[in-house]
Amino acid sequence: MSFRTPPRFPAAPGREEHPSAVDYVEDVTPSGEALPPRARYASSDAMSLSLNGSWRFRLSPTADAQDDSFAAEGYDAGDWAQVSVPGHWVLQGHGAPIYTNHRYPFPVDPPHVPTENPTGDHLHPFDLPSEWPADGAAVLRFDGVESCARVWLNGTDVGEFKGSRLPHEFAVGHLLKPTGNVLAVRVHQWSAGSYLEDQDQWWLPGVFRDVTLLHRPAGAVLDFFVHASYDHATGAGTLRVDSDVDGRVTVPALGIDVATGASVTVPVQPWTAETPRLYDGMLATEGERVPLRIGFRTVALEGGLIRVNGRAILFKGVNRHEWHPERGRALDLETMRADVLLMKRHNINAVRTSHYPPHPAFLDLCDELGLWVIDECDLETHGFGAQGWRGNPADDDRWTPALLDRAARMVERDKNHPSVVVWSLGNEAGTGRGLSAMAEWIRGRDPSRLIHYEGDHDCRDTDVYSRMYTAHDEVERIGRGVDGGPRERRGLPFILCEYGHAMGNGPGGLADYQRLFTSHGRVQGGFVWEWIDHGVKDGRYGFAYGGDFGEELHDGNFVCDGLVFPDRTPSPGLAEYKKVIEPVLIDGGGADGTVRITNANDFADLSALAFTWTFHADGETVGAGPLAVPALAAGESAVVRLPERLAGGGGAETGWTVRALLAADTAWGPKGHEVAWAQVPVTGRAPIAMTAGARPVLGDGLITLGPAAFDARTGALRSVGGVAVTGLRLDVWRAPTDNDDGAAWQADPHLGPLWRKLGLHRMRHRLEAVEAGDDALTVRTRVAPAATEVALRTAYRWTSDGTQLRLTVSVAPEGDWTLPLPRLGVRLGLAGTADRVRWFGGGPGEGYPDTKSASVVARWESTVDELQTPYVRPQENGARPDVRWAEIGGLRIDGEPEFWFTARRWTSEQLDAAGHLTDLSAGDTVWVNLDHGQQGIGSQSCGPGVLPPYRLPATPAEFTFFFAETDG
């Protein structure tokens, strides 16, 4: 059977059939020498030889600085450097990385690129294995080279290609020798292809994916297409494998043994991301046997919804760039598997491969372990947006062959993966005829999947209405169908292909988005931007970001916007996302002794889970046991009775914690792994009782009140018992987060710069009165920024019963406060020896008003250093929410109401001034913040700001803290 391939177009005007010198670098048309794209398979019984390893390397400043004599047989490269392949030469000591978000780091003059074009010549000698078959048919495959390559084998010019994240193959069997083969590859950093690869990532030239030599026996498999559909009404799967070379297909578990091209229908278990059932099969032709991993599933657009196997699905996804802090985009299988396992263990069910097809092994893992995949083409021309999309290749017929070639190389390579349910035309490439041509070709080649492209807001070419960073209120309108727009679009499902920008501290508002997703059927979820911070491991900074390598143009730490840190340590944002999207919902009043369990899966029942309960009093567990929950089908709910309430002690705050755990080891998680949880309160917290009886006593420059001593002149607290205290006063400043500072292109006000303009980072404290009464010491102050009339009138009222010290802080704003406050509370300093922290409140990680869904109220312990969250660019972090009491440095602090607790070895001002973690060093003081309020986090680094319920307006406030010395 002959498959459809992209139409061949004549060479662009001025192109010669055999380019001379380096004309090919700026040629916009696809390679004429590369073989047609085809399906990739991981293994077969035909021989292959990996050419990965250490290669000889020479770097030149321009594309034509060296002639091609290095490719000739016998060339002596003994004095060349060496680089690892796969790899990027700029991460191996040759040149430097460049980070831009959307701006091209070269003049926009398509298809031309600068004369200053770093060019890496690579040489790799190899011998064929002794058992390599004598016949000469062989294919040389490159899985990924950035951005343009020319290839020679044994002195013969094999061809050139572009399309960095796409495979290219060349017929080379006639050029091979048993020994002494030399592969020569010239790689140019910049080419015409660079205009199509402006994808918000590091520009990293090199041979960064596998290079493989494949023997092609007579009658070997060429291209093949596995069609494996599922009929949810009958439970039957239909299999047909089309192949360029006739053969047979066997699937032993299903009793299938049929010729290629023939259809067979049998009962099967379907493939879904929740139940990734794969059947092992074999495609056998005259010359080769190729293992198949077949997943039966049907993707359809029905009733205005994306349905798989007849059911609407909800994407709980992430965007995933490929990244390793030392190897860049040269990922190994172990790293890719670690990514998928981490995703599965955090309830993520979908990946958008932003903004290019991933390493093919990643899709094998998605098939095996279960993830929905939006497979995105290696295409983005974002840099043209700054000039009104003039000259955009997506709407220029000269570039259409290149766009079609990229689409075909994605589809043909990945078409046999059941995990791939949607093809994406690319990202942020404007609109135009080229994109329409891509959509038309993909539909003709593979009508079994849907087509996505976010930039097509009229949905002329796509099956899905897709947007980025849409505000919550607009998502609500879209879900309700009152958003307007073309009639065709109003009948399509809606997804957020990017939302929840995970840059620095955040993202905030994820739970609010999820409530919209689950409330409106048309809104079928989204993909958080993004999976991993692209920090480069660097001895100077720990992890480097844009600008750290001397780039002329760069976009700073905007490249660090992931749910995991560069070393793949989960961030608090990932813990939050896991909680927000958990597949089991647990809720109930608690007081009536029941909870409602809802299976929020799309397909799987709850038979794989075991449920437990714990009963706690004042944060300590006083009882635990299993909880019997039926194996509810997807979407079903049941009310489950808890055990008889346990005694928690008089006046204790009590409640239940119910958890859903893996009942046995699975392919992606161990037995006991927590999938979902909820806390259900029973009795609330009792008020703190303290009768003020102690009197302030004036002594030698001090005022004593119960266990405390104060400066008699200023009223400043000096000690509580034997614990020295310094600098206790009202604090409203936090080191602005990336979300506080906002994105430059957003129209909404950015709070970080406005806070600085107002002067909240340099508040002045004017003492107005120190009043020692019969039972209280009151200190009155006016707290205000310079050059403005706004202020916060603040009164500190201290009382004591002789052992405890109570502080009531009253705050009254003056003037026209139009901005919310970053925080509102008190800051104090303790001796630098303070280290261990115990608290009863939210944990184990940080939480802010709109990022604390994952916060478990319990008793926790930590060191001061462990309280810090190591964001690549330092910023406000580490606050523990809903704290009832905390102990640190011999001091116990209770709060009414609950408060946010932060402790660090530097001030907020020092944190604010730091550009990297290495800029922070411990001082002689541990600074503790006790916050009555915190401004929420939001997602304004590239998305909406803080929602109204989570803002901290400057309004009158009163809050109380109790201090006492402890034995610790």
PDB file of C-alpha atoms in Angstrom, residues 667-853:
ATOM      1  CA  ALA A 667       3.428   0.334  37.200  1.00  0.00           C
ATOM      2  CA  TRP A 668       3.704   3.970  38.318  1.00  0.00           C
ATOM      3  CA  GLY A 669       3.414   3.957  42.098  1.00  0.00           C
ATOM      4  CA  PRO A 670       4.094   1.820  45.167  1.00  0.00           C
ATOM      5  CA  LYS A 671       1.529   0.398  47.523  1.00  0.00           C
ATOM      6  CA  GLY A 672       0.460   3.057  49.990  1.00  0.00           C
ATOM      7  CA  HIS A 673       1.079   5.984  47.638  1.00  0.00           C
ATOM      8  CA  GLU A 674      -1.413   8.732  48.504  1.00  0.00           C
ATOM      9  CA  VAL A 675      -3.742   9.560  45.628  1.00  0.00           C
ATOM     10  CA  ALA A 676      -6.264  11.807  47.392  1.00  0.00           C
ATOM     11  CA  TRP A 677      -7.132  13.075  50.857  1.00  0.00           C
ATOM     12  CA  ALA A 678      -9.408  15.409  52.738  1.00  0.00           C
ATOM     13  CA  GLN A 679      -9.685  16.789  56.238  1.00  0.00           C
ATOM     14  CA  VAL A 680     -13.115  17.021  57.821  1.00  0.00           C
ATOM     15  CA  PRO A 681     -13.328  19.147  60.984  1.00  0.00           C
ATOM     16  CA  VAL A 682     -15.474  18.080  63.918  1.00  0.00           C
ATOM     17  CA  THR A 683     -14.921  20.505  66.786  1.00  0.00           C
ATOM     18  CA  GLY A 684     -13.326  23.895  66.380  1.00  0.00           C
ATOM     19  CA  ARG A 685     -10.468  25.523  68.165  1.00  0.00           C
ATOM     20  CA  ALA A 686     -11.187  26.855  71.635  1.00  0.00           C
ATOM     21  CA  PRO A 687     -10.324  30.498  72.388  1.00  0.00           C
ATOM     22  CA  ILE A 688      -7.043  31.077  74.192  1.00  0.00           C
ATOM     23  CA  ALA A 689      -7.711  31.952  77.802  1.00  0.00           C
ATOM     24  CA  MET A 690      -5.491  34.524  79.519  1.00  0.00           C
ATOM     25  CA  THR A 691      -6.443  36.873  82.325  1.00  0.00           C
ATOM     26  CA  ALA A 692      -4.329  39.995  82.349  1.00  0.00           C
ATOM     27  CA  GLY A 693      -3.042  40.498  85.885  1.00  0.00           C
ATOM     28  CA  ALA A 694       0.552  41.582  85.624  1.00  0.00           C
ATOM     29  CA  ARG A 695       1.392  45.281  85.734  1.00  0.00           C
ATOM     30  CA  PRO A 696       4.043  47.119  83.728  1.00  0.00           C
ATOM     31  CA  VAL A 697       6.969  47.975  85.988  1.00  0.00           C
ATOM     32  CA  LEU A 698       9.502  50.706  85.117  1.00  0.00           C
ATOM     33  CA  GLY A 699      13.101  49.829  85.956  1.00  0.00           C
ATOM     34  CA  ASP A 700      16.599  50.754  84.810  1.00  0.00           C
ATOM     35  CA  GLY A 701      15.838  51.770  81.230  1.00  0.00           C
ATOM     36  CA  LEU A 702      13.402  48.872  80.916  1.00  0.00           C
ATOM     37  CA  ILE A 703       9.762  48.157  81.452  1.00  0.00           C
ATOM     38  CA  THR A 704       8.987  44.655  82.629  1.00  0.00           C
ATOM     39  CA  LEU A 705       5.617  43.043  82.104  1.00  0.00           C
ATOM     40  CA  GLY A 706       5.248  39.451  83.241  1.00  0.00           C
ATOM     41  CA  PRO A 707       8.018  37.445  81.502  1.00  0.00           C
ATOM     42  CA  ALA A 708       8.882  40.285  79.106  1.00  0.00           C
ATOM     43  CA  ALA A 709      11.219  43.236  79.087  1.00  0.00           C
ATOM     44  CA  PHE A 710      10.757  46.354  76.923  1.00  0.00           C
ATOM     45  CA  ASP A 711      12.888  49.359  76.121  1.00  0.00           C
ATOM     46  CA  ALA A 712      11.466  52.085  78.358  1.00  0.00           C
ATOM     47  CA  ARG A 713      12.006  54.830  75.769  1.00  0.00           C
ATOM     48  CA  THR A 714      10.734  53.118  72.600  1.00  0.00           C
ATOM     49  CA  GLY A 715       8.500  50.392  73.985  1.00  0.00           C
ATOM     50  CA  ALA A 716      10.378  47.845  71.846  1.00  0.00           C
ATOM     51  CA  LEU A 717      10.236  44.243  73.066  1.00  0.00           C
ATOM     52  CA  ARG A 718      13.678  43.090  74.194  1.00  0.00           C
ATOM     53  CA  SER A 719      13.067  39.622  75.624  1.00  0.00           C
ATOM     54  CA  VAL A 720      10.520  37.036  76.672  1.00  0.00           C
ATOM     55  CA  GLY A 721      11.960  35.181  79.636  1.00  0.00           C
ATOM     56  CA  GLY A 722      15.451  34.211  78.578  1.00  0.00           C
ATOM     57  CA  VAL A 723      14.749  34.614  74.848  1.00  0.00           C
ATOM     58  CA  ALA A 724      16.143  37.777  73.303  1.00  0.00           C
ATOM     59  CA  VAL A 725      13.911  39.464  70.726  1.00  0.00           C
ATOM     60  CA  THR A 726      14.801  42.277  68.357  1.00  0.00           C
ATOM     61  CA  GLY A 727      13.025  44.490  65.862  1.00  0.00           C
ATOM     62  CA  LEU A 728       9.415  43.520  66.530  1.00  0.00           C
ATOM     63  CA  ARG A 729       7.231  45.853  64.501  1.00  0.00           C
ATOM     64  CA  LEU A 730       4.536  45.965  61.845  1.00  0.00           C
ATOM     65  CA  ASP A 731       5.642  44.566  58.489  1.00  0.00           C
ATOM     66  CA  VAL A 732       3.863  44.895  55.145  1.00  0.00           C
ATOM     67  CA  TRP A 733       6.669  44.101  52.678  1.00  0.00           C
ATOM     68  CA  ARG A 734       7.498  40.843  50.917  1.00  0.00           C
ATOM     69  CA  ALA A 735      10.123  40.162  48.277  1.00  0.00           C
ATOM     70  CA  PRO A 736       7.871  40.362  45.202  1.00  0.00           C
ATOM     71  CA  THR A 737       7.167  37.084  43.493  1.00  0.00           C
ATOM     72  CA  ASP A 738       7.387  36.632  39.750  1.00  0.00           C
ATOM     73  CA  ASN A 739       3.606  36.794  39.768  1.00  0.00           C
ATOM     74  CA  ASP A 740       3.628  40.029  41.783  1.00  0.00           C
ATOM     75  CA  ASP A 741       5.923  41.599  39.202  1.00  0.00           C
ATOM     76  CA  GLY A 742       3.768  40.403  36.314  1.00  0.00           C
ATOM     77  CA  ALA A 743       4.536  40.096  32.621  1.00  0.00           C
ATOM     78  CA  ALA A 744       5.532  43.207  30.723  1.00  0.00           C
ATOM     79  CA  TRP A 745       3.015  42.623  27.940  1.00  0.00           C
ATOM     80  CA  GLN A 746      -0.024  42.380  30.217  1.00  0.00           C
ATOM     81  CA  ALA A 747      -2.370  45.333  30.458  1.00  0.00           C
ATOM     82  CA  ASP A 748      -3.432  44.767  34.062  1.00  0.00           C
ATOM     83  CA  PRO A 749      -1.454  46.645  36.745  1.00  0.00           C
ATOM     84  CA  HIS A 750       1.558  44.777  38.117  1.00  0.00           C
ATOM     85  CA  LEU A 751       1.544  44.981  41.878  1.00  0.00           C
ATOM     86  CA  GLY A 752       5.267  44.520  42.477  1.00  0.00           C
ATOM     87  CA  PRO A 753       6.329  47.706  40.646  1.00  0.00           C
ATOM     88  CA  LEU A 754       3.386  49.615  42.107  1.00  0.00           C
ATOM     89  CA  TRP A 755       4.302  48.532  45.638  1.00  0.00           C
ATOM     90  CA  ARG A 756       7.835  49.784  45.029  1.00  0.00           C
ATOM     91  CA  LYS A 757       6.582  53.053  43.576  1.00  0.00           C
ATOM     92  CA  LEU A 758       4.454  53.587  46.662  1.00  0.00           C
ATOM     93  CA  GLY A 759       7.461  52.745  48.837  1.00  0.00           C
ATOM     94  CA  LEU A 760       6.185  49.731  50.738  1.00  0.00           C
ATOM     95  CA  HIS A 761       9.731  48.314  50.690  1.00  0.00           C
ATOM     96  CA  ARG A 762      11.008  51.275  52.737  1.00  0.00           C
ATOM     97  CA  MET A 763       8.333  51.979  55.327  1.00  0.00           C
ATOM     98  CA  ARG A 764       9.180  54.419  58.117  1.00  0.00           C
ATOM     99  CA  HIS A 765       8.017  53.876  61.702  1.00  0.00           C
ATOM    100  CA  ARG A 766       7.347  56.979  63.803  1.00  0.00           C
ATOM    101  CA  LEU A 767       6.898  56.439  67.518  1.00  0.00           C
ATOM    102  CA  GLU A 768       3.985  58.474  68.863  1.00  0.00           C
ATOM    103  CA  ALA A 769       3.539  57.216  72.421  1.00  0.00           C
ATOM    104  CA  VAL A 770       4.645  54.642  74.988  1.00  0.00           C
ATOM    105  CA  GLU A 771       1.859  54.290  77.536  1.00  0.00           C
ATOM    106  CA  ALA A 772       2.286  52.158  80.665  1.00  0.00           C
ATOM    107  CA  GLY A 773      -1.157  51.639  82.231  1.00  0.00           C
ATOM    108  CA  ASP A 774      -2.383  49.608  85.152  1.00  0.00           C
ATOM    109  CA  ASP A 775      -2.523  46.313  83.253  1.00  0.00           C
ATOM    110  CA  ALA A 776      -1.119  47.058  79.786  1.00  0.00           C
ATOM    111  CA  LEU A 777       1.756  48.602  77.907  1.00  0.00           C
ATOM    112  CA  THR A 778       0.601  50.352  74.748  1.00  0.00           C
ATOM    113  CA  VAL A 779       2.924  51.554  72.027  1.00  0.00           C
ATOM    114  CA  ARG A 780       1.447  53.793  69.340  1.00  0.00           C
ATOM    115  CA  THR A 781       3.138  54.325  65.977  1.00  0.00           C
ATOM    116  CA  ARG A 782       2.537  55.709  62.529  1.00  0.00           C
ATOM    117  CA  VAL A 783       3.910  53.494  59.751  1.00  0.00           C
ATOM    118  CA  ALA A 784       4.211  55.115  56.331  1.00  0.00           C
ATOM    119  CA  PRO A 785       6.297  55.256  53.150  1.00  0.00           C
ATOM    120  CA  ALA A 786       8.267  58.372  52.273  1.00  0.00           C
ATOM    121  CA  ALA A 787       6.873  60.937  49.834  1.00  0.00           C
ATOM    122  CA  THR A 788       3.221  60.051  50.409  1.00  0.00           C
ATOM    123  CA  GLU A 789       0.461  60.818  52.867  1.00  0.00           C
ATOM    124  CA  VAL A 790      -0.893  57.283  53.234  1.00  0.00           C
ATOM    125  CA  ALA A 791      -0.096  55.559  56.509  1.00  0.00           C
ATOM    126  CA  LEU A 792      -1.025  52.751  58.859  1.00  0.00           C
ATOM    127  CA  ARG A 793      -1.788  53.899  62.389  1.00  0.00           C
ATOM    128  CA  THR A 794      -0.603  51.000  64.495  1.00  0.00           C
ATOM    129  CA  ALA A 795      -1.091  50.281  68.185  1.00  0.00           C
ATOM    130  CA  TYR A 796       0.688  47.463  70.013  1.00  0.00           C
ATOM    131  CA  ARG A 797      -1.105  46.588  73.256  1.00  0.00           C
ATOM    132  CA  TRP A 798       0.839  44.254  75.560  1.00  0.00           C
ATOM    133  CA  THR A 799      -0.714  42.420  78.514  1.00  0.00           C
ATOM    134  CA  SER A 800       0.348  39.441  80.646  1.00  0.00           C
ATOM    135  CA  ASP A 801      -0.880  36.988  83.234  1.00  0.00           C
ATOM    136  CA  GLY A 802       2.616  36.650  84.648  1.00  0.00           C
ATOM    137  CA  THR A 803       3.717  33.722  82.461  1.00  0.00           C
ATOM    138  CA  GLN A 804       2.243  34.489  79.046  1.00  0.00           C
ATOM    139  CA  LEU A 805       2.564  37.694  77.097  1.00  0.00           C
ATOM    140  CA  ARG A 806      -0.290  38.876  74.878  1.00  0.00           C
ATOM    141  CA  LEU A 807       0.120  41.319  72.001  1.00  0.00           C
ATOM    142  CA  THR A 808      -2.915  42.813  70.295  1.00  0.00           C
ATOM    143  CA  VAL A 809      -2.077  44.750  67.171  1.00  0.00           C
ATOM    144  CA  SER A 810      -4.598  47.288  65.870  1.00  0.00           C
ATOM    145  CA  VAL A 811      -4.076  48.779  62.433  1.00  0.00           C
ATOM    146  CA  ALA A 812      -6.046  51.704  60.992  1.00  0.00           C
ATOM    147  CA  PRO A 813      -5.243  52.922  57.462  1.00  0.00           C
ATOM    148  CA  GLU A 814      -4.981  56.638  56.743  1.00  0.00           C
ATOM    149  CA  GLY A 815      -5.271  58.207  53.314  1.00  0.00           C
ATOM    150  CA  ASP A 816      -6.347  56.789  50.003  1.00  0.00           C
ATOM    151  CA  TRP A 817      -5.000  53.215  49.875  1.00  0.00           C
ATOM    152  CA  THR A 818      -5.740  52.025  46.349  1.00  0.00           C
ATOM    153  CA  LEU A 819      -3.373  49.050  46.408  1.00  0.00           C
ATOM    154  CA  PRO A 820      -3.657  45.822  48.352  1.00  0.00           C
ATOM    155  CA  LEU A 821      -0.873  45.135  50.832  1.00  0.00           C
ATOM    156  CA  PRO A 822       1.758  42.448  50.213  1.00  0.00           C
ATOM    157  CA  ARG A 823       1.354  41.209  53.787  1.00  0.00           C
ATOM    158  CA  LEU A 824       0.103  42.450  57.144  1.00  0.00           C
ATOM    159  CA  GLY A 825       1.628  41.262  60.385  1.00  0.00           C
ATOM    160  CA  VAL A 826       4.653  41.663  62.608  1.00  0.00           C
ATOM    161  CA  ARG A 827       8.274  40.776  62.062  1.00  0.00           C
ATOM    162  CA  LEU A 828      10.755  40.002  64.829  1.00  0.00           C
ATOM    163  CA  GLY A 829      14.315  38.771  65.099  1.00  0.00           C
ATOM    164  CA  LEU A 830      15.668  35.873  67.168  1.00  0.00           C
ATOM    165  CA  ALA A 831      19.206  34.700  67.777  1.00  0.00           C
ATOM    166  CA  GLY A 832      20.827  33.011  64.794  1.00  0.00           C
ATOM    167  CA  THR A 833      21.136  29.808  66.824  1.00  0.00           C
ATOM    168  CA  ALA A 834      17.372  29.329  66.512  1.00  0.00           C
ATOM    169  CA  ASP A 835      16.912  26.382  64.179  1.00  0.00           C
ATOM    170  CA  ARG A 836      14.277  23.817  65.024  1.00  0.00           C
ATOM    171  CA  VAL A 837      10.694  24.815  64.301  1.00  0.00           C
ATOM    172  CA  ARG A 838       7.553  23.070  65.486  1.00  0.00           C
ATOM    173  CA  TRP A 839       4.094  24.221  64.557  1.00  0.00           C
ATOM    174  CA  PHE A 840       0.451  23.243  64.559  1.00  0.00           C
ATOM    175  CA  GLY A 841      -1.052  24.386  61.298  1.00  0.00           C
ATOM    176  CA  GLY A 842      -0.751  23.975  57.578  1.00  0.00           C
ATOM    177  CA  GLY A 843       2.101  21.995  56.078  1.00  0.00           C
ATOM    178  CA  PRO A 844       4.322  20.343  55.243  1.00  0.00           C
ATOM    179  CA  GLY A 845       5.061  22.925  52.503  1.00  0.00           C
ATOM    180  CA  GLU A 846       4.262  26.570  51.977  1.00  0.00           C
ATOM    181  CA  GLY A 847       0.811  27.937  51.298  1.00  0.00           C
ATOM    182  CA  TYR A 848      -0.724  31.307  50.483  1.00  0.00           C
ATOM    183  CA  PRO A 849      -4.390  32.348  50.279  1.00  0.00           C
ATOM    184  CA  ASP A 850      -4.861  30.930  46.762  1.00  0.00           C
ATOM    185  CA  THR A 851      -2.220  28.170  46.907  1.00  0.00           C
ATOM    186  CA  LYS A 852      -3.015  26.250  50.070  1.00  0.00           C
ATOM    187  CA  SER A 853      -5.295  23.470  48.868  1.00  0.00           C
TER     188      SER A 853
END
